[in-house]
Amino acid sequence: MTKTMPYASPTFMPSIPDLFFFFFFFHGSFIAPFLPLSSHRPLTPQPSPPSKTSVNDEGLILISLRCINLIWLKLRGCREITEAGMAAVGENCKALKKLSCASCVFGIKGINVVVSRCQSLEELSVKQLRGAHDGEEVVGSGTMSVTSVCLKEIVNGQSFAPLMIGLKRLRSLKVIGCLGDWDDTLEKIGNLHATLVDVQLEKIQVSDVDLVGLSKCLSLDTLHIVKTIECSNVGLNLVAENCRMLRKLHIDGWRTNRIGDDGLISVAKHCINLQELALIGIYPTSSSLEAIVSKCKALEKLALYGLNTVGDAEIECVANKCVALKKLCIKGCPISNVGIEALASGCPNLIKFKVRRCRKVTGMVVERVRDHRESLAFSFDNSDYEALNVSQIDHDLSKKASTFLPKSSFDNMRR
């Protein structure tokens, strides 16, 4: 009997760019074992315009058969892919290492059929998953190789709890905007996963119970506590005392005043290797800021957003003691030209300096900074339209930030 091969839907007609992806991954599969992961572009089916039909199950089945060594798959808004299409990926693409899904409708079961079959899977990112129902779980039996999990805006994100708790090699965990109480899950993850190095918790229901669990992760390198209103100095103190390898810390207190001087002083005392610090919506005073800039000698990146208690005196302290500082972002703080000029005179290694929505800072300081530090890339904007946004911090402190003005750009401000 002749075996019938799955076929692509007549409505699924690849364009020229689509053909490039098919060609690249079909032929690239023969050399996949010999090339680093970064040398491969991801296969990224995306939603078509309303007048056209997006990739469906038959198309995804065909891709899985032709690209058996596929290692990176991205699905964006593919609303015609169901559990059947995902099952084909899990069955045929055993070499898959990265799976990223956003705004898809195949639900929890569609994720489960992949993670339970692809034993080489290392990175899983699921955002705004639709078609999910209460009671479904991603068990992921046999998939112990996952090292990175990112969940964003998922109604029943707790369905991933058994998977995350069971992973033995988990190193990076990001949970953003997912409903439900996460204390029990994250406490277990912290207690069981000493290898965790990167944790980002944003807009979810957690408390100090979670931070107590994370304090068991002695190798923790990066911690983001963003708009988690029940976290306080108590939990931050425990993390600082135990996780002394911490290098990157982002805190958004959402103006609840539960995290402040006590927690930051503990960070300064125990986390002397801190290299990147972002503070937004909290109320630190000169005592905690002075402790950090005095003891964290390796601090290279600093972001201060919406801190009503940070003025010229605190900035002058930063200027005098942050010798290693390279990038500084200040937004919505009551500083004036005096603080800006102090920074221009201090921080000898400062290369990028960004000021936003500081109303006491005027354009006159731009020329003064330019005259004193010609090599400093200084960006200044005093308009009110730009809101304080913690998600912008990573971009502001990144190496690829393009908002800073080079020296030549100051000539336009003079006119």
Coordinates of C-alpha atoms in Angstrom, one line a residue:
M1 CA 0.0 0.0 0.0
T2 CA 1.3 3.4 -0.9
K3 CA 1.8 5.7 2.0
T4 CA 0.1 9.0 1.7
M5 CA 2.2 12.0 2.5
P6 CA 0.8 15.0 4.3
Y7 CA 0.5 18.0 2.0
A8 CA 0.3 21.7 2.3
S9 CA -3.1 23.4 2.1
P10 CA -3.8 24.9 -1.4
T11 CA -4.2 28.2 0.4
F12 CA -0.8 27.9 1.9
M13 CA 1.3 29.3 -1.0
P14 CA 4.8 30.4 0.3
S15 CA 6.1 33.7 -0.9
I16 CA 9.7 34.3 -2.0
P17 CA 10.9 35.0 1.6
D18 CA 9.0 31.9 2.8
L19 CA 10.8 29.8 0.2
F20 CA 14.1 31.1 1.5
F21 CA 13.2 29.8 5.0
F22 CA 12.2 26.5 3.6
F23 CA 15.4 26.2 1.5
F24 CA 17.6 27.4 4.3
F25 CA 16.3 25.0 6.9
F26 CA 15.9 22.1 4.6
H27 CA 19.5 22.3 3.4
G28 CA 20.8 23.7 6.6
S29 CA 19.6 20.6 8.5
F30 CA 22.4 18.6 7.0
I31 CA 25.0 20.8 8.7
A32 CA 23.1 21.6 11.9
P33 CA 25.1 19.3 14.1
F34 CA 28.3 21.1 13.0
L35 CA 27.3 24.7 13.4
P36 CA 26.6 26.8 16.5
L37 CA 23.0 27.6 17.3
S38 CA 23.5 31.3 16.6
S39 CA 24.3 30.5 13.0
H40 CA 20.7 29.5 12.2
R41 CA 17.8 31.8 11.6
P42 CA 14.6 30.8 13.2
L43 CA 11.7 29.5 11.2
T44 CA 9.0 32.1 11.9
P45 CA 5.5 31.5 10.4
Q46 CA 3.6 34.8 11.0
P47 CA 0.0 35.8 10.6
S48 CA -1.1 36.9 7.1
P49 CA -3.2 39.9 6.2
P50 CA -6.9 39.5 6.8
S51 CA -7.4 38.8 3.1
K52 CA -5.1 35.8 3.1
T53 CA -4.9 32.5 4.9
S54 CA -2.2 32.0 7.5
V55 CA -0.2 28.8 7.8
N56 CA -2.3 25.9 9.1
D57 CA -1.9 22.4 10.4
E58 CA -1.2 20.9 7.0
G59 CA 1.5 23.5 6.3
L60 CA 3.2 23.0 9.7
I61 CA 3.0 19.2 9.2
L62 CA 4.8 19.6 5.8
I63 CA 7.4 21.8 7.4
S64 CA 8.0 19.3 10.2
L65 CA 8.5 16.5 7.7
R66 CA 10.9 18.4 5.5
C67 CA 12.9 20.1 8.3
I68 CA 13.5 17.2 10.6
N69 CA 16.6 18.9 12.1
L70 CA 14.8 22.1 12.8
I71 CA 16.3 23.7 16.0
W72 CA 14.4 27.0 16.3
L73 CA 10.7 27.6 15.7
K74 CA 8.8 30.8 16.3
L75 CA 5.0 31.0 15.9
R76 CA 3.4 34.5 15.9
G77 CA -0.4 34.8 15.7
C78 CA -0.9 31.5 13.9
R79 CA -4.6 31.0 14.6
E80 CA -5.1 28.1 12.3
I81 CA -2.6 25.9 13.9
T82 CA -4.1 23.4 16.3
E83 CA -2.8 20.7 18.6
A84 CA -2.5 18.4 15.6
G85 CA 0.0 20.6 13.9
M86 CA 2.0 21.0 17.1
A87 CA 1.9 17.2 17.6
A88 CA 3.6 16.8 14.2
V89 CA 6.4 19.2 15.3
G90 CA 6.9 17.1 18.5
E91 CA 6.9 13.9 16.5
N92 CA 9.2 14.9 13.6
C93 CA 11.5 17.7 14.9
K94 CA 13.3 15.8 17.6
A95 CA 16.3 18.2 17.4
L96 CA 14.2 21.3 18.3
K97 CA 16.0 23.4 20.9
K98 CA 14.0 26.7 20.9
L99 CA 10.2 27.1 20.8
S100 CA 8.6 30.5 21.0
C101 CA 4.8 31.0 20.7
A102 CA 2.8 34.2 20.9
S103 CA -0.9 34.9 20.3
C104 CA -1.6 31.3 19.2
V105 CA -4.8 29.4 19.9
F106 CA -3.7 25.8 20.3
G107 CA -3.8 26.1 24.1
I108 CA -1.9 24.2 26.7
K109 CA -2.3 20.8 25.0
G110 CA -0.5 22.2 21.9
I111 CA 2.5 23.1 24.0
N112 CA 2.4 19.8 25.9
V113 CA 2.7 17.6 22.8
V114 CA 5.9 19.4 21.9
V115 CA 7.7 19.6 25.3
S116 CA 6.8 16.0 26.1
R117 CA 8.4 14.7 22.9
C118 CA 11.3 17.0 22.1
Q119 CA 13.9 15.9 24.6
S120 CA 16.5 18.4 23.3
L121 CA 14.3 21.4 24.0
E122 CA 16.3 24.0 25.9
E123 CA 14.3 27.3 25.6
L124 CA 10.5 27.7 25.9
S125 CA 8.8 31.1 25.5
V126 CA 5.0 31.3 25.6
K127 CA 3.1 34.6 25.4
Q128 CA -0.6 35.4 25.3
L129 CA -1.6 31.8 24.6
R130 CA -5.2 31.4 23.7
G131 CA -7.4 28.3 23.6
A132 CA -6.3 27.4 27.1
H133 CA -8.7 26.0 29.7
D134 CA -8.5 25.4 33.4
G135 CA -7.4 22.0 34.5
E136 CA -5.0 21.4 31.6
E137 CA -1.3 20.9 32.6
V138 CA 2.0 20.8 30.8
V139 CA 3.7 17.9 32.4
G140 CA 6.6 17.7 29.9
S141 CA 7.5 14.1 30.8
G142 CA 10.9 13.2 29.5
T143 CA 11.8 16.8 28.7
M144 CA 14.5 17.6 31.4
S145 CA 16.8 19.6 29.2
V146 CA 14.9 22.9 29.3
T147 CA 17.1 25.6 30.9
S148 CA 15.0 28.7 30.1
V149 CA 11.2 29.4 30.5
C150 CA 9.4 32.6 29.8
L151 CA 5.7 33.0 30.4
K152 CA 3.9 36.2 29.6
E153 CA 0.2 37.2 30.0
I154 CA -1.2 33.7 30.3
V155 CA -4.5 33.3 32.0
N156 CA -3.8 29.8 33.4
G157 CA 0.0 30.1 33.7
Q158 CA -0.2 27.8 36.7
S159 CA -0.6 25.0 34.2
F160 CA 3.1 25.3 33.6
A161 CA 3.9 24.8 37.3
P162 CA 4.5 21.0 37.1
L163 CA 6.9 21.5 34.2
M164 CA 8.9 24.3 35.9
I165 CA 9.1 22.5 39.2
G166 CA 10.3 19.3 37.6
L167 CA 13.1 20.8 35.5
K168 CA 16.5 20.0 36.9
R169 CA 18.6 22.3 34.7
L170 CA 16.5 25.4 34.9
R171 CA 18.7 28.5 34.8
S172 CA 16.4 31.3 33.6
L173 CA 12.8 32.0 34.6
K174 CA 10.6 34.9 33.6
V175 CA 7.0 35.2 34.7
I176 CA 5.2 38.4 33.5
G177 CA 1.6 39.4 33.9
C178 CA 0.3 35.9 34.5
L179 CA -2.8 35.5 36.7
G180 CA -3.0 33.6 40.0
D181 CA -1.0 33.3 43.2
W182 CA 2.5 32.3 42.3
D183 CA 4.0 32.1 45.9
D184 CA 3.7 28.3 46.3
T185 CA 5.1 27.5 42.8
L186 CA 8.0 29.9 42.9
E187 CA 8.9 28.9 46.5
K188 CA 9.2 25.3 45.3
I189 CA 11.2 26.3 42.3
G190 CA 13.6 28.4 44.5
N191 CA 14.0 25.5 46.9
L192 CA 14.6 22.9 44.2
H193 CA 16.6 24.8 41.6
A194 CA 19.9 25.9 43.1
T195 CA 21.2 26.5 39.5
L196 CA 18.8 29.4 38.8
V197 CA 20.8 32.4 37.7
D198 CA 18.2 34.7 36.1
V199 CA 14.8 35.5 37.5
Q200 CA 12.3 38.1 36.3
L201 CA 9.0 38.5 38.1
E202 CA 6.7 41.3 36.8
K203 CA 3.1 42.2 37.5
I204 CA 2.3 38.9 39.2
Q205 CA 1.0 38.0 42.7
V206 CA 4.0 37.1 44.8
S207 CA 5.2 38.0 48.2
D208 CA 8.3 37.6 50.4
V209 CA 7.5 33.9 50.5
D210 CA 8.8 33.7 46.9
L211 CA 11.9 35.8 47.7
V212 CA 12.6 33.4 50.6
G213 CA 12.6 30.5 48.1
L214 CA 14.8 32.4 45.7
S215 CA 17.3 33.2 48.5
K216 CA 18.2 29.5 48.3
C217 CA 19.6 30.0 44.8
L218 CA 23.2 30.9 45.8
S219 CA 24.3 31.4 42.2
L220 CA 21.6 34.0 41.4
D221 CA 23.1 36.5 39.0
T222 CA 20.1 38.6 37.8
L223 CA 16.9 39.5 39.7
H224 CA 14.0 41.7 38.4
I225 CA 11.2 42.5 41.0
V226 CA 8.8 44.6 39.0
K227 CA 5.4 45.8 40.4
T228 CA 5.2 42.9 42.8
I229 CA 3.5 45.0 45.5
E230 CA 3.7 42.4 48.3
C231 CA 7.5 42.0 48.2
S232 CA 9.2 44.0 50.9
N233 CA 12.6 44.7 52.5
V234 CA 12.3 41.5 54.4
G235 CA 12.5 39.3 51.3
L236 CA 15.1 41.5 49.6
N237 CA 17.3 41.3 52.8
L238 CA 17.3 37.5 52.6
V239 CA 18.1 37.5 48.9
A240 CA 21.0 39.9 49.5
E241 CA 22.4 38.0 52.4
N242 CA 22.4 34.6 50.6
C243 CA 22.8 35.5 46.9
R244 CA 26.1 37.3 47.1
M245 CA 26.9 36.6 43.4
L246 CA 24.1 39.0 42.3
R247 CA 25.3 41.3 39.5
K248 CA 22.0 42.7 38.1
L249 CA 19.1 44.0 40.2
H250 CA 16.0 45.8 38.9
I251 CA 13.4 46.9 41.5
D252 CA 10.1 48.6 40.6
G253 CA 8.3 49.3 43.9
W254 CA 5.2 50.8 42.2
R255 CA 5.3 53.6 44.9
T256 CA 4.1 51.2 47.6
N257 CA 7.1 52.1 49.9
R258 CA 7.6 48.5 50.9
I259 CA 11.1 48.3 49.5
G260 CA 13.5 51.1 50.5
D261 CA 16.6 51.9 52.5
D262 CA 16.7 48.7 54.6
G263 CA 16.7 46.4 51.6
L264 CA 19.1 48.5 49.6
I265 CA 21.6 48.8 52.5
S266 CA 21.5 45.1 52.7
V267 CA 22.3 44.8 49.0
A268 CA 25.2 47.2 49.4
K269 CA 26.6 45.2 52.3
H270 CA 26.4 41.7 50.8
C271 CA 26.3 42.1 47.0
I272 CA 29.6 43.9 46.4
N273 CA 29.8 42.4 42.9
L274 CA 26.8 44.4 41.7
Q275 CA 27.3 45.8 38.2
E276 CA 23.8 46.9 37.2
L277 CA 21.1 48.5 39.4
A278 CA 17.7 49.9 38.3
L279 CA 15.4 51.6 40.8
I280 CA 12.0 52.9 39.9
G281 CA 9.0 54.1 42.0
I282 CA 10.7 53.6 45.4
Y283 CA 11.9 56.1 48.1
P284 CA 15.6 55.6 48.8
T285 CA 17.4 58.3 50.8
S286 CA 21.1 59.4 50.7
S287 CA 22.0 56.7 53.3
S288 CA 21.1 53.8 51.1
L289 CA 22.4 55.3 47.9
E290 CA 25.7 56.3 49.5
A291 CA 26.1 52.8 50.9
I292 CA 25.6 51.3 47.4
V293 CA 28.0 53.6 45.5
S294 CA 30.6 53.3 48.3
K295 CA 30.6 49.5 48.6
C296 CA 29.6 48.3 45.1
K297 CA 32.8 49.4 43.4
A298 CA 32.1 47.4 40.3
L299 CA 28.8 49.3 39.5
E300 CA 28.8 50.1 35.8
K301 CA 25.1 50.8 35.0
L302 CA 22.6 52.7 37.1
A303 CA 19.0 53.7 36.3
L304 CA 17.0 56.0 38.6
Y305 CA 13.4 56.4 37.6
G306 CA 10.7 58.3 39.4
L307 CA 12.6 58.6 42.7
N308 CA 11.2 61.7 44.5
T309 CA 13.8 61.4 47.2
V310 CA 16.8 61.6 44.9
G311 CA 18.0 65.2 44.4
D312 CA 21.3 67.0 43.7
A313 CA 23.0 65.8 46.9
E314 CA 22.4 62.2 46.1
I315 CA 23.6 62.7 42.5
E316 CA 26.7 64.4 43.7
C317 CA 27.4 61.4 45.9
V318 CA 27.1 59.2 42.8
A319 CA 29.5 61.5 40.9
N320 CA 32.1 61.4 43.6
K321 CA 32.1 57.7 44.4
C322 CA 31.0 55.7 41.3
V323 CA 34.4 55.4 39.7
A324 CA 33.5 52.4 37.5
L325 CA 30.1 53.8 36.3
K326 CA 29.8 53.8 32.5
K327 CA 26.0 54.3 31.8
L328 CA 23.6 56.4 33.8
C329 CA 19.9 57.0 33.2
I330 CA 17.8 59.4 35.3
K331 CA 14.1 60.0 34.7
G332 CA 11.5 61.9 36.6
C333 CA 13.8 62.8 39.6
P334 CA 14.0 66.3 41.3
I335 CA 17.5 67.0 40.2
S336 CA 18.8 70.3 38.7
N337 CA 21.7 71.6 36.6
V338 CA 23.8 71.4 39.7
G339 CA 23.6 67.6 39.9
I340 CA 24.2 67.3 36.1
E341 CA 27.3 69.4 36.3
A342 CA 28.6 67.3 39.2
L343 CA 28.2 64.1 37.1
A344 CA 30.0 65.8 34.2
S345 CA 32.9 66.5 36.6
G346 CA 32.9 63.1 38.3
C347 CA 32.5 59.4 37.2
P348 CA 35.7 59.3 35.1
N349 CA 34.6 56.2 33.1
L350 CA 31.1 57.5 32.2
I351 CA 30.4 57.2 28.5
K352 CA 26.6 57.5 28.2
F353 CA 24.3 59.7 30.2
K354 CA 20.6 60.0 29.7
V355 CA 18.2 62.5 31.4
R356 CA 14.4 62.5 31.0
R357 CA 11.6 64.5 32.5
C358 CA 13.7 66.2 35.2
R359 CA 11.9 69.6 35.1
K360 CA 14.6 71.4 37.1
V361 CA 17.2 70.5 34.4
T362 CA 17.4 73.1 31.6
G363 CA 18.9 73.1 28.2
M364 CA 21.7 75.4 29.4
V365 CA 23.5 72.5 31.0
V366 CA 23.9 70.7 27.6
E367 CA 26.6 73.1 26.5
R368 CA 28.4 73.0 29.8
V369 CA 28.5 69.2 29.7
R370 CA 29.8 69.3 26.2
D371 CA 32.5 71.8 27.0
H372 CA 33.7 69.7 30.0
R373 CA 33.3 66.2 28.6
E374 CA 33.5 66.2 24.9
S375 CA 33.6 62.4 24.6
L376 CA 30.5 61.9 26.8
A377 CA 27.3 60.9 24.9
F378 CA 24.7 63.0 26.7
S379 CA 21.0 62.7 25.9
F380 CA 18.6 65.3 27.4
D381 CA 14.8 65.5 27.0
N382 CA 12.6 67.6 29.3
S383 CA 9.3 67.0 27.6
D384 CA 6.3 65.5 29.6
Y385 CA 5.0 63.1 27.0
E386 CA 7.3 60.3 27.9
A387 CA 5.9 58.2 30.7
L388 CA 8.0 56.3 33.3
N389 CA 8.2 52.8 32.0
V390 CA 10.3 50.1 33.6
S391 CA 10.4 48.0 30.4
Q392 CA 12.5 50.8 28.9
I393 CA 15.3 50.3 31.4
D394 CA 16.9 47.4 29.6
H395 CA 17.0 49.4 26.4
D396 CA 18.4 52.5 28.2
L397 CA 21.2 50.5 29.7
S398 CA 21.9 48.3 26.7
K399 CA 25.0 48.6 24.5
K400 CA 22.8 49.2 21.5
A401 CA 20.9 52.2 22.9
S402 CA 20.6 54.7 20.1
T403 CA 18.9 57.6 21.9
F404 CA 22.2 59.1 23.1
L405 CA 23.4 62.1 21.3
P406 CA 27.0 62.2 20.0
K407 CA 29.1 65.3 20.3
S408 CA 28.2 66.5 16.8
S409 CA 24.5 66.5 17.7
F410 CA 24.9 69.2 20.2
D411 CA 25.6 71.7 17.5
N412 CA 21.9 71.5 16.5
M413 CA 20.8 72.4 20.0
R414 CA 22.8 75.6 19.9
R415 CA 20.8 76.9 16.9

